[in-house]
Amino acid sequence: MTRHILVTGASRGIGAAICEYFVASGDHVVALSRSGDAPEGCVLRMAVDVSSSEAVTEAVTRAIAAHGPVDVLVANAGITRDGLAMRMSDEQWRDVLSTNLDGAFYCARAVLASMIRHRAGRVIFMGSVSPFYGVPGQANYAAAKAGLVGLARSLAREVASRTITVNVVAPGFIDTEMTAGLGAASEDMTALIPMGHMGTTADIAGVVGFLASNHARYMTGQVIAVDGGLAMGL
Ligand code: NDP
């Protein structure tokens, strides 16, 4: 059966790999990003800033009108604005919280009514090992990603009786544009990974694909680290 998959942060990196995974599975993938770029094969692509509640509501309404109820939401859009907490500006704090946490909430809220009516659905948030491991310079990012865990677990309890699952994937250190600018710090981080190398976007897409599949139908409220062992025991 062809599923309707909505992916945010779809233009590149992990989000693009997730889109490619579901397109290859024959699903209808609706791709959202700020730029509106998306991999080949997505049935609909939209330029949407997920930190805008109105823009998200409008985009999800359009996606549902075109492709029916959303079967799987992958709330993946995220940014970093790193800096030591004592020097972090209000703007750095708010930008990260509003994209990474508010944006995920707006997307989940927008798809849930149709999932509840349909009595089925999967919500997958893109978290991080950052709040579990503790990364200096990422107070804003870690707070936002920790917030996703609370959001996921509360939602999971609210909608479990409707056969809707809500889970968090927590990547470790993945080779994308987000981590490309880290320079020497990248080698220091890699040295901490038991498996000795960064993950690929396909490593994350495969786990998202599993959570969206029938194999994961009895998993909800979980945080699944995909990190080469970095935050083992998170
Ligand atoms: P990239 O920087 O490569 O891609 C980020 C994506 O998010 C882009 O598609 C970008 O769209 C989109 N985006 C950013 N802000 C917004 C916004 N306000 N509205 C809509 N879309 C937005 O990041 P990654 O692929 O590396 O990261 C994807 C997710 O995985 C993020 O949530 C990140 O926090 C998480 N993660 C990544 C890790 C890593 O090591 N790479 C580790 C742990 C978690 P546009 O192209 O339009 O800018």
PDB file of N, CA, C and O and ligand atoms in Angstrom, residues 8-16 32-37 47-52 75-81 95 98-100 126-130 141 145 148 169-179 182 198-199 201 204, ligand 1:
ATOM      1  N   THR A   8      10.080  16.876   6.938  1.00  0.00           N
ATOM      2  CA  THR A   8      10.569  18.252   6.994  1.00  0.00           C
ATOM      3  C   THR A   8      12.100  18.242   6.980  1.00  0.00           C
ATOM      4  O   THR A   8      12.726  17.243   7.344  1.00  0.00           O
ATOM      5  N   GLY A   9      12.668  19.368   6.527  1.00  0.00           N
ATOM      6  CA  GLY A   9      14.136  19.414   6.388  1.00  0.00           C
ATOM      7  C   GLY A   9      14.583  18.471   5.283  1.00  0.00           C
ATOM      8  O   GLY A   9      15.591  17.784   5.401  1.00  0.00           O
ATOM      9  N   ALA A  10      13.787  18.480   4.204  1.00  0.00           N
ATOM     10  CA  ALA A  10      13.944  17.462   3.157  1.00  0.00           C
ATOM     11  C   ALA A  10      14.972  17.823   2.090  1.00  0.00           C
ATOM     12  O   ALA A  10      15.300  17.001   1.245  1.00  0.00           O
ATOM     13  N   SER A  11      15.482  19.042   2.120  1.00  0.00           N
ATOM     14  CA  SER A  11      16.295  19.497   0.988  1.00  0.00           C
ATOM     15  C   SER A  11      17.676  18.860   0.920  1.00  0.00           C
ATOM     16  O   SER A  11      18.281  18.794  -0.147  1.00  0.00           O
ATOM     17  N   ARG A  12      18.204  18.419   2.023  1.00  0.00           N
ATOM     18  CA  ARG A  12      19.566  17.877   2.003  1.00  0.00           C
ATOM     19  C   ARG A  12      19.788  17.011   3.252  1.00  0.00           C
ATOM     20  O   ARG A  12      18.890  16.864   4.081  1.00  0.00           O
ATOM     21  N   GLY A  13      20.986  16.441   3.327  1.00  0.00           N
ATOM     22  CA  GLY A  13      21.399  15.708   4.527  1.00  0.00           C
ATOM     23  C   GLY A  13      20.454  14.562   4.878  1.00  0.00           C
ATOM     24  O   GLY A  13      19.984  13.816   4.013  1.00  0.00           O
ATOM     25  N   ILE A  14      20.179  14.443   6.177  1.00  0.00           N
ATOM     26  CA  ILE A  14      19.381  13.322   6.685  1.00  0.00           C
ATOM     27  C   ILE A  14      17.969  13.334   6.087  1.00  0.00           C
ATOM     28  O   ILE A  14      17.448  12.287   5.680  1.00  0.00           O
ATOM     29  N   GLY A  15      17.359  14.507   6.005  1.00  0.00           N
ATOM     30  CA  GLY A  15      15.991  14.603   5.472  1.00  0.00           C
ATOM     31  C   GLY A  15      15.909  14.131   4.030  1.00  0.00           C
ATOM     32  O   GLY A  15      14.965  13.419   3.649  1.00  0.00           O
ATOM     33  N   ALA A  16      16.898  14.506   3.219  1.00  0.00           N
ATOM     34  CA  ALA A  16      16.907  14.075   1.812  1.00  0.00           C
ATOM     35  C   ALA A  16      17.051  12.558   1.730  1.00  0.00           C
ATOM     36  O   ALA A  16      16.373  11.897   0.929  1.00  0.00           O
ATOM     37  N   LEU A  32       9.127  19.106   2.786  1.00  0.00           N
ATOM     38  CA  LEU A  32       9.111  20.501   3.230  1.00  0.00           C
ATOM     39  C   LEU A  32      10.527  20.936   3.612  1.00  0.00           C
ATOM     40  O   LEU A  32      11.260  20.173   4.261  1.00  0.00           O
ATOM     41  N   SER A  33      10.891  22.135   3.193  1.00  0.00           N
ATOM     42  CA  SER A  33      12.151  22.734   3.665  1.00  0.00           C
ATOM     43  C   SER A  33      12.014  24.237   3.486  1.00  0.00           C
ATOM     44  O   SER A  33      11.075  24.695   2.841  1.00  0.00           O
ATOM     45  N   ARG A  34      12.952  25.003   4.035  1.00  0.00           N
ATOM     46  CA  ARG A  34      12.887  26.460   3.844  1.00  0.00           C
ATOM     47  C   ARG A  34      13.017  26.813   2.377  1.00  0.00           C
ATOM     48  O   ARG A  34      12.300  27.643   1.853  1.00  0.00           O
ATOM     49  N   SER A  35      13.980  26.155   1.708  1.00  0.00           N
ATOM     50  CA  SER A  35      14.272  26.469   0.303  1.00  0.00           C
ATOM     51  C   SER A  35      13.242  25.887  -0.655  1.00  0.00           C
ATOM     52  O   SER A  35      13.083  26.376  -1.773  1.00  0.00           O
ATOM     53  N   GLY A  36      12.566  24.834  -0.231  1.00  0.00           N
ATOM     54  CA  GLY A  36      11.626  24.152  -1.128  1.00  0.00           C
ATOM     55  C   GLY A  36      12.314  23.101  -1.984  1.00  0.00           C
ATOM     56  O   GLY A  36      11.664  22.419  -2.767  1.00  0.00           O
ATOM     57  N   ASP A  37      13.631  22.931  -1.837  1.00  0.00           N
ATOM     58  CA  ASP A  37      14.345  21.887  -2.589  1.00  0.00           C
ATOM     59  C   ASP A  37      14.008  20.520  -1.996  1.00  0.00           C
ATOM     60  O   ASP A  37      13.732  20.395  -0.801  1.00  0.00           O
ATOM     61  N   ALA A  47       8.131  25.144   0.048  1.00  0.00           N
ATOM     62  CA  ALA A  47       9.033  25.996   0.834  1.00  0.00           C
ATOM     63  C   ALA A  47       8.267  26.457   2.070  1.00  0.00           C
ATOM     64  O   ALA A  47       7.329  27.254   1.962  1.00  0.00           O
ATOM     65  N   VAL A  48       8.645  25.920   3.208  1.00  0.00           N
ATOM     66  CA  VAL A  48       7.924  26.210   4.461  1.00  0.00           C
ATOM     67  C   VAL A  48       8.928  26.400   5.585  1.00  0.00           C
ATOM     68  O   VAL A  48       9.825  25.578   5.767  1.00  0.00           O
ATOM     69  N   ASP A  49       8.761  27.478   6.333  1.00  0.00           N
ATOM     70  CA  ASP A  49       9.572  27.663   7.539  1.00  0.00           C
ATOM     71  C   ASP A  49       8.802  27.010   8.684  1.00  0.00           C
ATOM     72  O   ASP A  49       7.733  27.497   9.075  1.00  0.00           O
ATOM     73  N   VAL A  50       9.331  25.914   9.237  1.00  0.00           N
ATOM     74  CA  VAL A  50       8.559  25.173  10.249  1.00  0.00           C
ATOM     75  C   VAL A  50       8.376  25.952  11.548  1.00  0.00           C
ATOM     76  O   VAL A  50       7.551  25.578  12.375  1.00  0.00           O
ATOM     77  N   SER A  51       9.133  27.042  11.728  1.00  0.00           N
ATOM     78  CA  SER A  51       8.944  27.825  12.949  1.00  0.00           C
ATOM     79  C   SER A  51       7.711  28.723  12.863  1.00  0.00           C
ATOM     80  O   SER A  51       7.368  29.396  13.824  1.00  0.00           O
ATOM     81  N   SER A  52       7.045  28.722  11.706  1.00  0.00           N
ATOM     82  CA  SER A  52       5.797  29.475  11.554  1.00  0.00           C
ATOM     83  C   SER A  52       4.615  28.522  11.658  1.00  0.00           C
ATOM     84  O   SER A  52       4.394  27.680  10.782  1.00  0.00           O
ATOM     85  N   ALA A  75       9.520  14.632  11.471  1.00  0.00           N
ATOM     86  CA  ALA A  75       9.839  16.028  11.809  1.00  0.00           C
ATOM     87  C   ALA A  75      11.350  16.109  12.001  1.00  0.00           C
ATOM     88  O   ALA A  75      11.866  15.851  13.088  1.00  0.00           O
ATOM     89  N   ASN A  76      12.029  16.433  10.921  1.00  0.00           N
ATOM     90  CA  ASN A  76      13.492  16.328  10.876  1.00  0.00           C
ATOM     91  C   ASN A  76      14.198  17.683  10.793  1.00  0.00           C
ATOM     92  O   ASN A  76      15.379  17.782  11.119  1.00  0.00           O
ATOM     93  N   ALA A  77      13.474  18.742  10.388  1.00  0.00           N
ATOM     94  CA  ALA A  77      14.137  20.042  10.185  1.00  0.00           C
ATOM     95  C   ALA A  77      14.854  20.483  11.454  1.00  0.00           C
ATOM     96  O   ALA A  77      14.291  20.394  12.554  1.00  0.00           O
ATOM     97  N   GLY A  78      16.078  20.932  11.305  1.00  0.00           N
ATOM     98  CA  GLY A  78      16.811  21.380  12.485  1.00  0.00           C
ATOM     99  C   GLY A  78      18.004  22.241  12.104  1.00  0.00           C
ATOM    100  O   GLY A  78      18.515  22.163  10.983  1.00  0.00           O
ATOM    101  N   ILE A  79      18.403  23.089  13.047  1.00  0.00           N
ATOM    102  CA  ILE A  79      19.557  23.968  12.843  1.00  0.00           C
ATOM    103  C   ILE A  79      20.420  23.959  14.104  1.00  0.00           C
ATOM    104  O   ILE A  79      19.956  23.565  15.176  1.00  0.00           O
ATOM    105  N   THR A  80      21.649  24.413  13.937  1.00  0.00           N
ATOM    106  CA  THR A  80      22.501  24.695  15.105  1.00  0.00           C
ATOM    107  C   THR A  80      22.898  26.172  15.068  1.00  0.00           C
ATOM    108  O   THR A  80      23.026  26.758  13.988  1.00  0.00           O
ATOM    109  N   ARG A  81      23.038  26.769  16.224  1.00  0.00           N
ATOM    110  CA  ARG A  81      23.615  28.123  16.380  1.00  0.00           C
ATOM    111  C   ARG A  81      24.470  28.033  17.633  1.00  0.00           C
ATOM    112  O   ARG A  81      24.105  28.533  18.688  1.00  0.00           O
ATOM    113  N   ASP A  95      16.189  31.092  17.912  1.00  0.00           N
ATOM    114  CA  ASP A  95      16.204  30.486  16.562  1.00  0.00           C
ATOM    115  C   ASP A  95      16.195  28.965  16.650  1.00  0.00           C
ATOM    116  O   ASP A  95      15.468  28.289  15.936  1.00  0.00           O
ATOM    117  N   SER A  98      12.926  27.610  18.259  1.00  0.00           N
ATOM    118  CA  SER A  98      11.724  27.762  17.434  1.00  0.00           C
ATOM    119  C   SER A  98      11.755  26.840  16.222  1.00  0.00           C
ATOM    120  O   SER A  98      10.709  26.318  15.824  1.00  0.00           O
ATOM    121  N   THR A  99      12.912  26.580  15.671  1.00  0.00           N
ATOM    122  CA  THR A  99      12.953  25.630  14.541  1.00  0.00           C
ATOM    123  C   THR A  99      12.901  24.190  15.041  1.00  0.00           C
ATOM    124  O   THR A  99      12.091  23.381  14.584  1.00  0.00           O
ATOM    125  N   ASN A 100      13.759  23.856  16.007  1.00  0.00           N
ATOM    126  CA  ASN A 100      13.936  22.440  16.375  1.00  0.00           C
ATOM    127  C   ASN A 100      12.835  21.900  17.277  1.00  0.00           C
ATOM    128  O   ASN A 100      12.517  20.718  17.205  1.00  0.00           O
ATOM    129  N   MET A 126      13.199  13.926  14.901  1.00  0.00           N
ATOM    130  CA  MET A 126      14.647  13.789  14.791  1.00  0.00           C
ATOM    131  C   MET A 126      15.293  14.490  15.986  1.00  0.00           C
ATOM    132  O   MET A 126      15.368  15.712  16.052  1.00  0.00           O
ATOM    133  N   GLY A 127      15.689  13.695  16.949  1.00  0.00           N
ATOM    134  CA  GLY A 127      16.346  14.225  18.141  1.00  0.00           C
ATOM    135  C   GLY A 127      17.839  14.269  17.938  1.00  0.00           C
ATOM    136  O   GLY A 127      18.345  14.543  16.846  1.00  0.00           O
ATOM    137  N   SER A 128      18.560  13.969  19.011  1.00  0.00           N
ATOM    138  CA  SER A 128      20.028  13.973  18.957  1.00  0.00           C
ATOM    139  C   SER A 128      20.539  13.324  20.239  1.00  0.00           C
ATOM    140  O   SER A 128      19.827  13.317  21.261  1.00  0.00           O
ATOM    141  N   VAL A 129      21.768  12.832  20.200  1.00  0.00           N
ATOM    142  CA  VAL A 129      22.371  12.360  21.456  1.00  0.00           C
ATOM    143  C   VAL A 129      22.856  13.546  22.294  1.00  0.00           C
ATOM    144  O   VAL A 129      23.197  13.376  23.465  1.00  0.00           O
ATOM    145  N   SER A 130      22.857  14.744  21.705  1.00  0.00           N
ATOM    146  CA  SER A 130      23.406  15.927  22.380  1.00  0.00           C
ATOM    147  C   SER A 130      22.884  16.132  23.812  1.00  0.00           C
ATOM    148  O   SER A 130      23.680  16.343  24.734  1.00  0.00           O
ATOM    149  N   TYR A 141      20.658  23.920  21.508  1.00  0.00           N
ATOM    150  CA  TYR A 141      20.353  22.724  20.703  1.00  0.00           C
ATOM    151  C   TYR A 141      19.965  21.541  21.605  1.00  0.00           C
ATOM    152  O   TYR A 141      18.978  20.845  21.355  1.00  0.00           O
ATOM    153  N   LYS A 145      16.394  19.592  21.728  1.00  0.00           N
ATOM    154  CA  LYS A 145      16.307  18.151  21.432  1.00  0.00           C
ATOM    155  C   LYS A 145      15.798  17.376  22.663  1.00  0.00           C
ATOM    156  O   LYS A 145      15.093  16.385  22.510  1.00  0.00           O
ATOM    157  N   LEU A 148      12.103  17.531  22.710  1.00  0.00           N
ATOM    158  CA  LEU A 148      11.417  16.602  21.801  1.00  0.00           C
ATOM    159  C   LEU A 148      11.080  15.282  22.502  1.00  0.00           C
ATOM    160  O   LEU A 148      10.091  14.631  22.165  1.00  0.00           O
ATOM    161  N   VAL A 169      14.226   9.498  17.032  1.00  0.00           N
ATOM    162  CA  VAL A 169      15.507   8.939  16.588  1.00  0.00           C
ATOM    163  C   VAL A 169      16.577   9.929  17.036  1.00  0.00           C
ATOM    164  O   VAL A 169      16.440  11.141  16.823  1.00  0.00           O
ATOM    165  N   ALA A 170      17.617   9.425  17.681  1.00  0.00           N
ATOM    166  CA  ALA A 170      18.672  10.302  18.206  1.00  0.00           C
ATOM    167  C   ALA A 170      20.005   9.977  17.510  1.00  0.00           C
ATOM    168  O   ALA A 170      20.740   9.099  17.958  1.00  0.00           O
ATOM    169  N   PRO A 171      20.292  10.692  16.421  1.00  0.00           N
ATOM    170  CA  PRO A 171      21.564  10.438  15.732  1.00  0.00           C
ATOM    171  C   PRO A 171      22.744  10.922  16.570  1.00  0.00           C
ATOM    172  O   PRO A 171      22.619  11.851  17.387  1.00  0.00           O
ATOM    173  N   GLY A 172      23.872  10.286  16.330  1.00  0.00           N
ATOM    174  CA  GLY A 172      25.122  10.754  16.935  1.00  0.00           C
ATOM    175  C   GLY A 172      25.766  11.775  16.023  1.00  0.00           C
ATOM    176  O   GLY A 172      25.244  12.888  15.851  1.00  0.00           O
ATOM    177  N   PHE A 173      26.847  11.391  15.388  1.00  0.00           N
ATOM    178  CA  PHE A 173      27.646  12.315  14.587  1.00  0.00           C
ATOM    179  C   PHE A 173      27.564  11.831  13.134  1.00  0.00           C
ATOM    180  O   PHE A 173      28.170  10.813  12.778  1.00  0.00           O
ATOM    181  N   ILE A 174      26.765  12.552  12.332  1.00  0.00           N
ATOM    182  CA  ILE A 174      26.439  12.089  10.978  1.00  0.00           C
ATOM    183  C   ILE A 174      27.041  13.046   9.947  1.00  0.00           C
ATOM    184  O   ILE A 174      27.030  14.264  10.144  1.00  0.00           O
ATOM    185  N   ASP A 175      27.552  12.476   8.881  1.00  0.00           N
ATOM    186  CA  ASP A 175      28.246  13.248   7.860  1.00  0.00           C
ATOM    187  C   ASP A 175      27.254  14.029   6.977  1.00  0.00           C
ATOM    188  O   ASP A 175      26.684  13.474   6.039  1.00  0.00           O
ATOM    189  N   THR A 176      27.020  15.304   7.323  1.00  0.00           N
ATOM    190  CA  THR A 176      26.131  16.182   6.533  1.00  0.00           C
ATOM    191  C   THR A 176      26.722  17.595   6.560  1.00  0.00           C
ATOM    192  O   THR A 176      27.730  17.839   7.230  1.00  0.00           O
ATOM    193  N   GLU A 177      26.025  18.524   5.895  1.00  0.00           N
ATOM    194  CA  GLU A 177      26.481  19.927   5.920  1.00  0.00           C
ATOM    195  C   GLU A 177      26.538  20.467   7.352  1.00  0.00           C
ATOM    196  O   GLU A 177      27.352  21.318   7.680  1.00  0.00           O
ATOM    197  N   MET A 178      25.635  19.956   8.214  1.00  0.00           N
ATOM    198  CA  MET A 178      25.575  20.448   9.597  1.00  0.00           C
ATOM    199  C   MET A 178      26.894  20.193  10.334  1.00  0.00           C
ATOM    200  O   MET A 178      27.310  20.982  11.169  1.00  0.00           O
ATOM    201  N   THR A 179      27.537  19.077  10.028  1.00  0.00           N
ATOM    202  CA  THR A 179      28.775  18.723  10.738  1.00  0.00           C
ATOM    203  C   THR A 179      30.021  19.043   9.908  1.00  0.00           C
ATOM    204  O   THR A 179      31.140  18.920  10.413  1.00  0.00           O
ATOM    205  N   LEU A 182      32.908  21.674  11.132  1.00  0.00           N
ATOM    206  CA  LEU A 182      33.474  21.548  12.481  1.00  0.00           C
ATOM    207  C   LEU A 182      35.005  21.484  12.525  1.00  0.00           C
ATOM    208  O   LEU A 182      35.601  21.634  13.592  1.00  0.00           O
ATOM    209  N   MET A 198      32.137   8.454  11.594  1.00  0.00           N
ATOM    210  CA  MET A 198      30.828   9.110  11.572  1.00  0.00           C
ATOM    211  C   MET A 198      29.800   8.199  10.911  1.00  0.00           C
ATOM    212  O   MET A 198      30.172   7.316  10.133  1.00  0.00           O
ATOM    213  N   GLY A 199      28.523   8.466  11.201  1.00  0.00           N
ATOM    214  CA  GLY A 199      27.465   7.729  10.520  1.00  0.00           C
ATOM    215  C   GLY A 199      27.124   8.387   9.188  1.00  0.00           C
ATOM    216  O   GLY A 199      27.522   9.529   8.919  1.00  0.00           O
ATOM    217  N   THR A 201      23.963   9.344   6.271  1.00  0.00           N
ATOM    218  CA  THR A 201      22.531   9.693   6.276  1.00  0.00           C
ATOM    219  C   THR A 201      21.675   8.440   6.068  1.00  0.00           C
ATOM    220  O   THR A 201      20.577   8.337   6.609  1.00  0.00           O
ATOM    221  N   ILE A 204      20.641   6.638   9.239  1.00  0.00           N
ATOM    222  CA  ILE A 204      19.480   7.219   9.932  1.00  0.00           C
ATOM    223  C   ILE A 204      18.189   6.892   9.171  1.00  0.00           C
ATOM    224  O   ILE A 204      17.181   6.500   9.768  1.00  0.00           O
TER     225      ILE A 204
HETATM  226  P1  NDP B   1      21.381  19.888   7.364  1.00  0.00           P
HETATM  227  O1  NDP B   1      21.864  21.198   7.835  1.00  0.00           O
HETATM  228  O2  NDP B   1      22.165  19.143   6.360  1.00  0.00           O
HETATM  229  O3  NDP B   1      19.869  20.035   6.806  1.00  0.00           O
HETATM  230  C1  NDP B   1      18.916  20.721   7.576  1.00  0.00           C
HETATM  231  C2  NDP B   1      17.583  20.667   6.889  1.00  0.00           C
HETATM  232  O4  NDP B   1      16.630  21.340   7.696  1.00  0.00           O
HETATM  233  C3  NDP B   1      17.565  21.356   5.538  1.00  0.00           C
HETATM  234  O5  NDP B   1      16.693  20.655   4.685  1.00  0.00           O
HETATM  235  C4  NDP B   1      16.976  22.724   5.870  1.00  0.00           C
HETATM  236  O6  NDP B   1      16.266  23.324   4.791  1.00  0.00           O
HETATM  237  C5  NDP B   1      15.973  22.333   6.926  1.00  0.00           C
HETATM  238  N1  NDP B   1      15.575  23.453   7.766  1.00  0.00           N
HETATM  239  C6  NDP B   1      16.343  24.174   8.628  1.00  0.00           C
HETATM  240  N2  NDP B   1      15.608  25.127   9.205  1.00  0.00           N
HETATM  241  C7  NDP B   1      14.345  24.998   8.732  1.00  0.00           C
HETATM  242  C8  NDP B   1      13.136  25.688   8.954  1.00  0.00           C
HETATM  243  N3  NDP B   1      13.044  26.728   9.811  1.00  0.00           N
HETATM  244  N4  NDP B   1      12.031  25.296   8.260  1.00  0.00           N
HETATM  245  C9  NDP B   1      12.087  24.262   7.398  1.00  0.00           C
HETATM  246  N5  NDP B   1      13.210  23.563   7.145  1.00  0.00           N
HETATM  247  C10 NDP B   1      14.336  23.937   7.808  1.00  0.00           C
HETATM  248  O7  NDP B   1      21.159  19.019   8.687  1.00  0.00           O
HETATM  249  P2  NDP B   1      21.205  17.434   8.945  1.00  0.00           P
HETATM  250  O8  NDP B   1      20.652  16.708   7.792  1.00  0.00           O
HETATM  251  O9  NDP B   1      22.545  17.100   9.464  1.00  0.00           O
HETATM  252  O10 NDP B   1      20.209  17.346  10.195  1.00  0.00           O
HETATM  253  C11 NDP B   1      18.862  16.927  10.069  1.00  0.00           C
HETATM  254  C12 NDP B   1      18.303  16.726  11.464  1.00  0.00           C
HETATM  255  O11 NDP B   1      19.101  15.762  12.162  1.00  0.00           O
HETATM  256  C13 NDP B   1      18.315  17.988  12.331  1.00  0.00           C
HETATM  257  O12 NDP B   1      17.175  18.021  13.127  1.00  0.00           O
HETATM  258  C14 NDP B   1      19.555  17.795  13.189  1.00  0.00           C
HETATM  259  O13 NDP B   1      19.453  18.491  14.396  1.00  0.00           O
HETATM  260  C15 NDP B   1      19.514  16.289  13.392  1.00  0.00           C
HETATM  261  N6  NDP B   1      20.805  15.742  13.778  1.00  0.00           N
HETATM  262  C16 NDP B   1      21.893  15.801  12.931  1.00  0.00           C
HETATM  263  C17 NDP B   1      23.109  15.283  13.333  1.00  0.00           C
HETATM  264  C18 NDP B   1      24.313  15.296  12.477  1.00  0.00           C
HETATM  265  O14 NDP B   1      25.399  14.867  12.956  1.00  0.00           O
HETATM  266  N7  NDP B   1      24.254  15.735  11.231  1.00  0.00           N
HETATM  267  C19 NDP B   1      23.273  14.681  14.680  1.00  0.00           C
HETATM  268  C20 NDP B   1      22.081  14.677  15.473  1.00  0.00           C
HETATM  269  C21 NDP B   1      20.903  15.180  15.035  1.00  0.00           C
HETATM  270  P3  NDP B   1      16.954  24.391   3.772  1.00  0.00           P
HETATM  271  O15 NDP B   1      17.723  23.577   2.788  1.00  0.00           O
HETATM  272  O16 NDP B   1      15.847  25.044   3.121  1.00  0.00           O
HETATM  273  O17 NDP B   1      17.835  25.259   4.578  1.00  0.00           O
END
